[in-house]
Amino acid sequence: MDIEVDIIEFKVPLENNKTIFIWDIQPNFSEAYIYESLWSVYSAFGALYLLKVCPNATVAEPGFYTMVKFYSSAQASKAQRATDKQCLFQSSPLKVRLSTKQNLSFYSTKPLCLSKCHSLANHYLGFSGWSTRIITLKDISKCVDAGCQEEADDQGVLLKYGCIAELTFPQHGVSCQGVGVAEEIIDNDRDPEEKLRKRGTLMKRAKDKAVEVAFEKVLLMILGNGKVAIEIKYDPDEILPEENSEGVIKVNDISWNEFEADDSNTEEDFPWDLTGDLPH
């Protein structure tokens, strides 16, 4: 007997077969009430990427319609079949339909933002089902191999930070890593406190990007019995360092010599504690 498996990726669900529309919502409810009521109903079928409540067009009868976007086409189809012609939270039946719009063949995938990654992971794995930690976080503004120069021009200086983060799923015994880079040109005449705040912002952006990239490698395998398995997509061309490794590290189009912790990782460079386990 084959086991039903639903595969969910950490990417924006652009396919229209993951979207349902709900019509005939009565006008005597607030948008906030409709949102909360429908979120409660449809999140029981699977994680939701989006739920949007809209008023009917002025030429139509007063009321609302709603768009709900799932990460899974199977979950969207199941939700449509189960709730069509049901009253749910109101006195009259609702009309629920899958989106019939054809997808463009050339659309490209988009990675999830960090907050959406957290929500998706928490929905299926729980808050304690995953964790992240920083392996390396470093100022690479002056790194020649990263393709940057200390001076951007006469008026500005390039600040650039690189981060390697690890994403771990302890109950499944798997982990993966991601790399993030953040950069910005700042004016030479900015005061030191503002430059320090900018450094902190760039470090956080680099860390967040690294975690997002790590989530992109994760596949959630939702089994028919409700259990969740995890697979990691590995890129054979990607080279990531072992902890405390030395030498040249090449990730995507970036090559960093001596990326491991060095004397530059002082409190002056990193006034905030961004190492160790990160909160969800």
PDB file of C-alpha atoms in Angstrom:
ATOM      1  CA  MET A   1       0.000   0.000   0.000  1.00  0.00           C
ATOM      2  CA  ASP A   2       1.455   3.326  -1.092  1.00  0.00           C
ATOM      3  CA  ILE A   3       1.775   6.059   1.511  1.00  0.00           C
ATOM      4  CA  GLU A   4       0.469   9.445   0.458  1.00  0.00           C
ATOM      5  CA  VAL A   5       3.208  12.078   0.648  1.00  0.00           C
ATOM      6  CA  ASP A   6       2.813  15.830   0.219  1.00  0.00           C
ATOM      7  CA  ILE A   7       6.060  17.720  -0.457  1.00  0.00           C
ATOM      8  CA  ILE A   8       6.290  21.332   0.712  1.00  0.00           C
ATOM      9  CA  GLU A   9       9.160  23.658  -0.137  1.00  0.00           C
ATOM     10  CA  PHE A  10      10.193  26.890   1.550  1.00  0.00           C
ATOM     11  CA  LYS A  11       9.326  29.074  -1.409  1.00  0.00           C
ATOM     12  CA  VAL A  12       6.503  31.428  -2.364  1.00  0.00           C
ATOM     13  CA  PRO A  13       3.587  29.314  -3.704  1.00  0.00           C
ATOM     14  CA  LEU A  14       3.018  30.887  -7.110  1.00  0.00           C
ATOM     15  CA  GLU A  15       1.048  28.017  -8.630  1.00  0.00           C
ATOM     16  CA  ASN A  16      -2.654  28.771  -8.952  1.00  0.00           C
ATOM     17  CA  ASN A  17      -3.697  25.245  -7.967  1.00  0.00           C
ATOM     18  CA  LYS A  18      -2.649  26.225  -4.443  1.00  0.00           C
ATOM     19  CA  THR A  19      -5.184  29.073  -4.305  1.00  0.00           C
ATOM     20  CA  ILE A  20      -8.882  28.987  -3.437  1.00  0.00           C
ATOM     21  CA  PHE A  21     -11.487  31.763  -3.560  1.00  0.00           C
ATOM     22  CA  ILE A  22     -14.433  32.102  -1.178  1.00  0.00           C
ATOM     23  CA  TRP A  23     -17.506  34.049  -2.258  1.00  0.00           C
ATOM     24  CA  ASP A  24     -20.914  34.986  -0.830  1.00  0.00           C
ATOM     25  CA  ILE A  25     -19.580  36.248   2.498  1.00  0.00           C
ATOM     26  CA  GLN A  26     -22.271  38.303   4.206  1.00  0.00           C
ATOM     27  CA  PRO A  27     -21.685  42.072   4.671  1.00  0.00           C
ATOM     28  CA  ASN A  28     -22.637  42.194   8.349  1.00  0.00           C
ATOM     29  CA  PHE A  29     -19.196  40.972   9.499  1.00  0.00           C
ATOM     30  CA  SER A  30     -16.017  42.986   9.901  1.00  0.00           C
ATOM     31  CA  GLU A  31     -12.996  42.134   7.771  1.00  0.00           C
ATOM     32  CA  ALA A  32     -11.044  41.279  10.930  1.00  0.00           C
ATOM     33  CA  TYR A  33     -13.702  38.798  12.061  1.00  0.00           C
ATOM     34  CA  ILE A  34     -13.855  37.180   8.628  1.00  0.00           C
ATOM     35  CA  TYR A  35     -10.064  36.902   8.548  1.00  0.00           C
ATOM     36  CA  GLU A  36      -9.821  35.252  11.961  1.00  0.00           C
ATOM     37  CA  SER A  37     -12.752  32.901  11.281  1.00  0.00           C
ATOM     38  CA  LEU A  38     -11.455  31.713   7.918  1.00  0.00           C
ATOM     39  CA  TRP A  39      -7.857  31.429   9.107  1.00  0.00           C
ATOM     40  CA  SER A  40      -9.047  29.139  11.900  1.00  0.00           C
ATOM     41  CA  VAL A  41     -10.951  26.966   9.417  1.00  0.00           C
ATOM     42  CA  TYR A  42      -8.397  26.695   6.617  1.00  0.00           C
ATOM     43  CA  SER A  43      -5.184  26.472   8.638  1.00  0.00           C
ATOM     44  CA  ALA A  44      -6.550  23.142   9.899  1.00  0.00           C
ATOM     45  CA  PHE A  45      -6.005  21.755   6.379  1.00  0.00           C
ATOM     46  CA  GLY A  46      -2.384  22.919   6.179  1.00  0.00           C
ATOM     47  CA  ALA A  47      -0.073  25.899   6.526  1.00  0.00           C
ATOM     48  CA  LEU A  48      -1.316  29.073   4.851  1.00  0.00           C
ATOM     49  CA  TYR A  49       0.892  31.467   2.953  1.00  0.00           C
ATOM     50  CA  LEU A  50      -1.768  34.138   2.535  1.00  0.00           C
ATOM     51  CA  LEU A  51      -5.362  34.915   3.463  1.00  0.00           C
ATOM     52  CA  LYS A  52      -6.778  38.148   2.072  1.00  0.00           C
ATOM     53  CA  VAL A  53     -10.283  39.527   2.681  1.00  0.00           C
ATOM     54  CA  CYS A  54     -11.624  41.984   0.066  1.00  0.00           C
ATOM     55  CA  PRO A  55     -14.921  43.865  -0.289  1.00  0.00           C
ATOM     56  CA  ASN A  56     -17.038  43.010  -3.304  1.00  0.00           C
ATOM     57  CA  ALA A  57     -16.875  45.297  -6.306  1.00  0.00           C
ATOM     58  CA  THR A  58     -19.250  48.255  -6.207  1.00  0.00           C
ATOM     59  CA  VAL A  59     -21.342  46.780  -9.043  1.00  0.00           C
ATOM     60  CA  ALA A  60     -21.925  43.579  -7.060  1.00  0.00           C
ATOM     61  CA  GLU A  61     -24.047  42.963  -3.996  1.00  0.00           C
ATOM     62  CA  PRO A  62     -22.582  44.151  -0.672  1.00  0.00           C
ATOM     63  CA  GLY A  63     -20.359  41.621   1.000  1.00  0.00           C
ATOM     64  CA  PHE A  64     -16.867  40.172   0.821  1.00  0.00           C
ATOM     65  CA  TYR A  65     -14.763  37.559  -0.920  1.00  0.00           C
ATOM     66  CA  THR A  66     -11.529  35.978   0.248  1.00  0.00           C
ATOM     67  CA  MET A  67      -8.413  34.544  -1.362  1.00  0.00           C
ATOM     68  CA  VAL A  68      -6.571  31.773   0.499  1.00  0.00           C
ATOM     69  CA  LYS A  69      -3.195  30.518  -0.690  1.00  0.00           C
ATOM     70  CA  PHE A  70      -1.730  27.244   0.591  1.00  0.00           C
ATOM     71  CA  TYR A  71       1.786  25.873   0.252  1.00  0.00           C
ATOM     72  CA  SER A  72       0.322  22.596  -1.014  1.00  0.00           C
ATOM     73  CA  SER A  73      -2.000  22.009  -3.978  1.00  0.00           C
ATOM     74  CA  ALA A  74      -3.323  18.816  -2.358  1.00  0.00           C
ATOM     75  CA  GLN A  75      -4.257  20.689   0.802  1.00  0.00           C
ATOM     76  CA  ALA A  76      -5.922  23.467  -1.211  1.00  0.00           C
ATOM     77  CA  SER A  77      -7.992  20.909  -3.138  1.00  0.00           C
ATOM     78  CA  LYS A  78      -8.992  19.081   0.038  1.00  0.00           C
ATOM     79  CA  ALA A  79     -10.005  22.346   1.724  1.00  0.00           C
ATOM     80  CA  GLN A  80     -12.107  23.362  -1.287  1.00  0.00           C
ATOM     81  CA  ARG A  81     -14.004  20.075  -1.363  1.00  0.00           C
ATOM     82  CA  ALA A  82     -14.614  20.070   2.383  1.00  0.00           C
ATOM     83  CA  THR A  83     -15.867  23.646   2.743  1.00  0.00           C
ATOM     84  CA  ASP A  84     -17.748  24.358  -0.489  1.00  0.00           C
ATOM     85  CA  LYS A  85     -21.462  25.011   0.184  1.00  0.00           C
ATOM     86  CA  GLN A  86     -20.816  25.024   3.934  1.00  0.00           C
ATOM     87  CA  CYS A  87     -21.895  27.898   6.189  1.00  0.00           C
ATOM     88  CA  LEU A  88     -18.719  27.858   8.334  1.00  0.00           C
ATOM     89  CA  PHE A  89     -19.127  31.036  10.412  1.00  0.00           C
ATOM     90  CA  GLN A  90     -22.287  32.535   8.867  1.00  0.00           C
ATOM     91  CA  SER A  91     -25.921  31.560   8.364  1.00  0.00           C
ATOM     92  CA  SER A  92     -25.809  31.009   4.593  1.00  0.00           C
ATOM     93  CA  PRO A  93     -23.583  28.665   2.522  1.00  0.00           C
ATOM     94  CA  LEU A  94     -20.335  29.874   1.022  1.00  0.00           C
ATOM     95  CA  LYS A  95     -19.107  29.236  -2.505  1.00  0.00           C
ATOM     96  CA  VAL A  96     -15.511  27.912  -2.505  1.00  0.00           C
ATOM     97  CA  ARG A  97     -13.596  27.362  -5.750  1.00  0.00           C
ATOM     98  CA  LEU A  98     -10.050  26.535  -6.783  1.00  0.00           C
ATOM     99  CA  SER A  99      -8.347  29.156  -8.903  1.00  0.00           C
ATOM    100  CA  THR A 100      -8.811  28.412 -12.602  1.00  0.00           C
ATOM    101  CA  LYS A 101      -6.313  30.944 -13.897  1.00  0.00           C
ATOM    102  CA  GLN A 102      -3.540  29.329 -15.924  1.00  0.00           C
ATOM    103  CA  ASN A 103       0.012  29.702 -14.668  1.00  0.00           C
ATOM    104  CA  LEU A 104       2.506  31.413 -16.922  1.00  0.00           C
ATOM    105  CA  SER A 105       5.100  28.887 -18.036  1.00  0.00           C
ATOM    106  CA  PHE A 106       7.994  31.271 -17.436  1.00  0.00           C
ATOM    107  CA  TYR A 107       7.314  32.283 -13.828  1.00  0.00           C
ATOM    108  CA  SER A 108      10.307  31.868 -11.529  1.00  0.00           C
ATOM    109  CA  THR A 109      10.400  30.606  -7.969  1.00  0.00           C
ATOM    110  CA  LYS A 110      10.851  33.044  -5.123  1.00  0.00           C
ATOM    111  CA  PRO A 111      12.355  32.217  -1.728  1.00  0.00           C
ATOM    112  CA  LEU A 112      10.295  32.820   1.399  1.00  0.00           C
ATOM    113  CA  CYS A 113      11.090  35.752   3.647  1.00  0.00           C
ATOM    114  CA  LEU A 114      12.438  34.805   7.066  1.00  0.00           C
ATOM    115  CA  SER A 115       9.186  35.384   8.983  1.00  0.00           C
ATOM    116  CA  LYS A 116       7.297  33.093   6.564  1.00  0.00           C
ATOM    117  CA  CYS A 117      10.022  30.450   6.957  1.00  0.00           C
ATOM    118  CA  HIS A 118       9.560  30.589  10.728  1.00  0.00           C
ATOM    119  CA  SER A 119       5.771  30.299  10.454  1.00  0.00           C
ATOM    120  CA  LEU A 120       5.932  27.357   8.049  1.00  0.00           C
ATOM    121  CA  ALA A 121       8.502  25.490  10.164  1.00  0.00           C
ATOM    122  CA  ASN A 122       6.559  26.135  13.374  1.00  0.00           C
ATOM    123  CA  HIS A 123       3.299  24.907  11.820  1.00  0.00           C
ATOM    124  CA  TYR A 124       4.650  21.465  10.942  1.00  0.00           C
ATOM    125  CA  LEU A 125       7.562  21.005  13.351  1.00  0.00           C
ATOM    126  CA  GLY A 126       6.668  23.087  16.407  1.00  0.00           C
ATOM    127  CA  PHE A 127       8.816  25.713  18.076  1.00  0.00           C
ATOM    128  CA  SER A 128      11.226  23.118  19.437  1.00  0.00           C
ATOM    129  CA  GLY A 129      11.494  21.150  16.190  1.00  0.00           C
ATOM    130  CA  TRP A 130      14.222  23.282  14.654  1.00  0.00           C
ATOM    131  CA  SER A 131      16.964  25.703  15.619  1.00  0.00           C
ATOM    132  CA  THR A 132      19.545  27.977  14.031  1.00  0.00           C
ATOM    133  CA  ARG A 133      23.009  29.091  14.996  1.00  0.00           C
ATOM    134  CA  ILE A 134      25.695  31.287  13.497  1.00  0.00           C
ATOM    135  CA  ILE A 135      28.877  29.546  12.442  1.00  0.00           C
ATOM    136  CA  THR A 136      30.682  32.656  11.194  1.00  0.00           C
ATOM    137  CA  LEU A 137      29.824  36.327  10.952  1.00  0.00           C
ATOM    138  CA  LYS A 138      32.490  38.619   9.585  1.00  0.00           C
ATOM    139  CA  ASP A 139      33.183  42.032   8.109  1.00  0.00           C
ATOM    140  CA  ILE A 140      34.339  41.357   4.534  1.00  0.00           C
ATOM    141  CA  SER A 141      34.371  44.985   3.395  1.00  0.00           C
ATOM    142  CA  LYS A 142      38.091  44.866   2.652  1.00  0.00           C
ATOM    143  CA  CYS A 143      38.182  41.313   1.333  1.00  0.00           C
ATOM    144  CA  VAL A 144      39.703  41.404  -2.154  1.00  0.00           C
ATOM    145  CA  ASP A 145      38.356  37.940  -3.004  1.00  0.00           C
ATOM    146  CA  ALA A 146      34.805  39.149  -2.357  1.00  0.00           C
ATOM    147  CA  GLY A 147      35.197  41.646  -5.166  1.00  0.00           C
ATOM    148  CA  CYS A 148      35.048  44.753  -3.029  1.00  0.00           C
ATOM    149  CA  GLN A 149      37.294  47.673  -2.244  1.00  0.00           C
ATOM    150  CA  GLU A 150      37.667  49.620   0.937  1.00  0.00           C
ATOM    151  CA  GLU A 151      36.692  52.901  -0.682  1.00  0.00           C
ATOM    152  CA  ALA A 152      33.534  52.975  -2.779  1.00  0.00           C
ATOM    153  CA  ASP A 153      34.223  56.540  -3.886  1.00  0.00           C
ATOM    154  CA  ASP A 154      35.415  59.835  -2.475  1.00  0.00           C
ATOM    155  CA  GLN A 155      32.180  60.381  -0.556  1.00  0.00           C
ATOM    156  CA  GLY A 156      31.294  56.864   0.624  1.00  0.00           C
ATOM    157  CA  VAL A 157      32.696  53.679   2.138  1.00  0.00           C
ATOM    158  CA  LEU A 158      31.441  50.191   1.382  1.00  0.00           C
ATOM    159  CA  LEU A 159      30.366  48.115   4.385  1.00  0.00           C
ATOM    160  CA  LYS A 160      29.881  44.410   3.665  1.00  0.00           C
ATOM    161  CA  TYR A 161      29.203  41.518   6.024  1.00  0.00           C
ATOM    162  CA  GLY A 162      29.103  37.778   5.363  1.00  0.00           C
ATOM    163  CA  CYS A 163      27.459  35.131   7.494  1.00  0.00           C
ATOM    164  CA  ILE A 164      27.319  31.331   7.515  1.00  0.00           C
ATOM    165  CA  ALA A 165      24.384  29.937   9.523  1.00  0.00           C
ATOM    166  CA  GLU A 166      23.357  26.388  10.338  1.00  0.00           C
ATOM    167  CA  LEU A 167      19.766  25.158  10.421  1.00  0.00           C
ATOM    168  CA  THR A 168      19.212  22.017  12.503  1.00  0.00           C
ATOM    169  CA  PHE A 169      16.258  19.660  12.927  1.00  0.00           C
ATOM    170  CA  PRO A 170      17.212  17.691  16.048  1.00  0.00           C
ATOM    171  CA  GLN A 171      14.308  15.239  16.011  1.00  0.00           C
ATOM    172  CA  HIS A 172      15.154  14.245  12.437  1.00  0.00           C
ATOM    173  CA  GLY A 173      18.936  14.241  12.801  1.00  0.00           C
ATOM    174  CA  VAL A 174      19.581  16.484   9.797  1.00  0.00           C
ATOM    175  CA  SER A 175      21.015  19.954   9.279  1.00  0.00           C
ATOM    176  CA  CYS A 176      22.069  22.301   6.496  1.00  0.00           C
ATOM    177  CA  GLN A 177      23.902  25.568   6.098  1.00  0.00           C
ATOM    178  CA  GLY A 178      23.277  28.823   4.284  1.00  0.00           C
ATOM    179  CA  VAL A 179      25.350  31.859   3.369  1.00  0.00           C
ATOM    180  CA  GLY A 180      24.160  35.452   3.437  1.00  0.00           C
ATOM    181  CA  VAL A 181      25.791  38.726   2.453  1.00  0.00           C
ATOM    182  CA  ALA A 182      24.624  42.277   3.143  1.00  0.00           C
ATOM    183  CA  GLU A 183      26.288  45.464   1.970  1.00  0.00           C
ATOM    184  CA  GLU A 184      25.700  49.196   1.781  1.00  0.00           C
ATOM    185  CA  ILE A 185      27.662  52.321   0.923  1.00  0.00           C
ATOM    186  CA  ILE A 186      27.645  54.910   3.717  1.00  0.00           C
ATOM    187  CA  ASP A 187      28.786  58.509   3.662  1.00  0.00           C
ATOM    188  CA  ASN A 188      32.203  59.286   5.064  1.00  0.00           C
ATOM    189  CA  ASP A 189      30.813  62.173   7.091  1.00  0.00           C
ATOM    190  CA  ARG A 190      28.312  60.103   9.086  1.00  0.00           C
ATOM    191  CA  ASP A 191      28.880  60.179  12.831  1.00  0.00           C
ATOM    192  CA  PRO A 192      30.448  57.089  14.481  1.00  0.00           C
ATOM    193  CA  GLU A 193      27.257  56.093  16.326  1.00  0.00           C
ATOM    194  CA  GLU A 194      25.279  56.029  13.098  1.00  0.00           C
ATOM    195  CA  LYS A 195      27.988  53.940  11.426  1.00  0.00           C
ATOM    196  CA  LEU A 196      27.883  51.541  14.371  1.00  0.00           C
ATOM    197  CA  ARG A 197      24.112  51.184  14.062  1.00  0.00           C
ATOM    198  CA  LYS A 198      24.494  50.579  10.329  1.00  0.00           C
ATOM    199  CA  ARG A 199      27.026  47.825  11.017  1.00  0.00           C
ATOM    200  CA  GLY A 200      24.553  46.167  13.375  1.00  0.00           C
ATOM    201  CA  THR A 201      21.799  46.384  10.756  1.00  0.00           C
ATOM    202  CA  LEU A 202      24.023  44.848   8.071  1.00  0.00           C
ATOM    203  CA  MET A 203      25.094  42.026  10.378  1.00  0.00           C
ATOM    204  CA  LYS A 204      21.447  41.185  11.073  1.00  0.00           C
ATOM    205  CA  ARG A 205      20.581  41.314   7.362  1.00  0.00           C
ATOM    206  CA  ALA A 206      23.475  38.972   6.537  1.00  0.00           C
ATOM    207  CA  LYS A 207      22.409  36.573   9.301  1.00  0.00           C
ATOM    208  CA  ASP A 208      18.755  36.616   8.202  1.00  0.00           C
ATOM    209  CA  LYS A 209      19.732  35.996   4.574  1.00  0.00           C
ATOM    210  CA  ALA A 210      21.931  33.051   5.581  1.00  0.00           C
ATOM    211  CA  VAL A 211      19.026  31.432   7.459  1.00  0.00           C
ATOM    212  CA  GLU A 212      16.664  32.053   4.519  1.00  0.00           C
ATOM    213  CA  VAL A 213      19.133  30.352   2.153  1.00  0.00           C
ATOM    214  CA  ALA A 214      19.386  27.385   4.534  1.00  0.00           C
ATOM    215  CA  PHE A 215      15.581  27.026   4.585  1.00  0.00           C
ATOM    216  CA  GLU A 216      15.564  26.983   0.757  1.00  0.00           C
ATOM    217  CA  LYS A 217      17.352  23.613   0.934  1.00  0.00           C
ATOM    218  CA  VAL A 218      14.652  21.997   3.085  1.00  0.00           C
ATOM    219  CA  LEU A 219      11.816  19.776   1.870  1.00  0.00           C
ATOM    220  CA  LEU A 220       8.969  18.965   4.264  1.00  0.00           C
ATOM    221  CA  MET A 221       7.497  15.547   3.523  1.00  0.00           C
ATOM    222  CA  ILE A 222       3.959  15.468   4.958  1.00  0.00           C
ATOM    223  CA  LEU A 223       2.847  11.849   5.220  1.00  0.00           C
ATOM    224  CA  GLY A 224      -0.760  10.700   5.004  1.00  0.00           C
ATOM    225  CA  ASN A 225      -0.741   9.726   8.684  1.00  0.00           C
ATOM    226  CA  GLY A 226       0.185  13.296   9.669  1.00  0.00           C
ATOM    227  CA  LYS A 227       3.833  12.606  10.405  1.00  0.00           C
ATOM    228  CA  VAL A 228       6.532  14.856   8.948  1.00  0.00           C
ATOM    229  CA  ALA A 229       9.841  13.798   7.426  1.00  0.00           C
ATOM    230  CA  ILE A 230      12.603  16.120   6.243  1.00  0.00           C
ATOM    231  CA  GLU A 231      14.867  15.927   3.226  1.00  0.00           C
ATOM    232  CA  ILE A 232      17.739  18.296   2.471  1.00  0.00           C
ATOM    233  CA  LYS A 233      18.528  19.404  -1.087  1.00  0.00           C
ATOM    234  CA  TYR A 234      22.309  19.482  -1.485  1.00  0.00           C
ATOM    235  CA  ASP A 235      24.070  21.407  -4.226  1.00  0.00           C
ATOM    236  CA  PRO A 236      27.145  19.409  -5.342  1.00  0.00           C
ATOM    237  CA  ASP A 237      28.815  22.621  -6.539  1.00  0.00           C
ATOM    238  CA  GLU A 238      28.461  24.379  -3.192  1.00  0.00           C
ATOM    239  CA  ILE A 239      31.411  24.191  -0.820  1.00  0.00           C
ATOM    240  CA  LEU A 240      30.749  25.044   2.802  1.00  0.00           C
ATOM    241  CA  PRO A 241      33.295  24.947   5.625  1.00  0.00           C
ATOM    242  CA  GLU A 242      33.535  22.641   8.542  1.00  0.00           C
ATOM    243  CA  GLU A 243      33.425  24.492  11.831  1.00  0.00           C
ATOM    244  CA  ASN A 244      36.819  25.999  12.719  1.00  0.00           C
ATOM    245  CA  SER A 245      38.077  25.211   9.196  1.00  0.00           C
ATOM    246  CA  GLU A 246      40.816  27.183   7.531  1.00  0.00           C
ATOM    247  CA  GLY A 247      41.733  28.126   4.014  1.00  0.00           C
ATOM    248  CA  VAL A 248      39.609  29.327   1.133  1.00  0.00           C
ATOM    249  CA  ILE A 249      35.830  29.042   1.328  1.00  0.00           C
ATOM    250  CA  LYS A 250      33.858  29.405  -1.886  1.00  0.00           C
ATOM    251  CA  VAL A 251      30.117  29.833  -1.831  1.00  0.00           C
ATOM    252  CA  ASN A 252      28.236  30.886  -4.944  1.00  0.00           C
ATOM    253  CA  ASP A 253      30.262  33.741  -6.445  1.00  0.00           C
ATOM    254  CA  ILE A 254      32.046  34.689  -3.215  1.00  0.00           C
ATOM    255  CA  SER A 255      35.449  33.498  -2.148  1.00  0.00           C
ATOM    256  CA  TRP A 256      36.647  34.406   1.340  1.00  0.00           C
ATOM    257  CA  ASN A 257      40.187  33.726   2.492  1.00  0.00           C
ATOM    258  CA  GLU A 258      40.633  33.010   6.176  1.00  0.00           C
ATOM    259  CA  PHE A 259      36.887  33.393   6.825  1.00  0.00           C
ATOM    260  CA  GLU A 260      37.240  31.672  10.187  1.00  0.00           C
ATOM    261  CA  ALA A 261      37.206  33.753  13.357  1.00  0.00           C
ATOM    262  CA  ASP A 262      40.155  36.046  13.644  1.00  0.00           C
ATOM    263  CA  ASP A 263      41.348  39.026  15.613  1.00  0.00           C
ATOM    264  CA  SER A 264      38.958  41.311  13.779  1.00  0.00           C
ATOM    265  CA  ASN A 265      35.980  39.660  15.523  1.00  0.00           C
ATOM    266  CA  THR A 266      36.239  41.908  18.541  1.00  0.00           C
ATOM    267  CA  GLU A 267      33.592  43.745  20.540  1.00  0.00           C
ATOM    268  CA  GLU A 268      34.465  46.837  18.550  1.00  0.00           C
ATOM    269  CA  ASP A 269      33.400  45.121  15.315  1.00  0.00           C
ATOM    270  CA  PHE A 270      30.509  43.177  16.883  1.00  0.00           C
ATOM    271  CA  PRO A 271      28.959  45.157  19.750  1.00  0.00           C
ATOM    272  CA  TRP A 272      25.870  42.900  19.707  1.00  0.00           C
ATOM    273  CA  ASP A 273      25.836  39.213  20.588  1.00  0.00           C
ATOM    274  CA  LEU A 274      24.776  37.577  17.344  1.00  0.00           C
ATOM    275  CA  THR A 275      26.480  34.226  17.877  1.00  0.00           C
ATOM    276  CA  GLY A 276      25.120  30.982  19.260  1.00  0.00           C
ATOM    277  CA  ASP A 277      21.536  29.798  19.062  1.00  0.00           C
ATOM    278  CA  LEU A 278      19.086  32.224  17.516  1.00  0.00           C
ATOM    279  CA  PRO A 279      15.502  32.731  18.671  1.00  0.00           C
ATOM    280  CA  HIS A 280      12.702  31.594  16.347  1.00  0.00           C
TER     281      HIS A 280
END
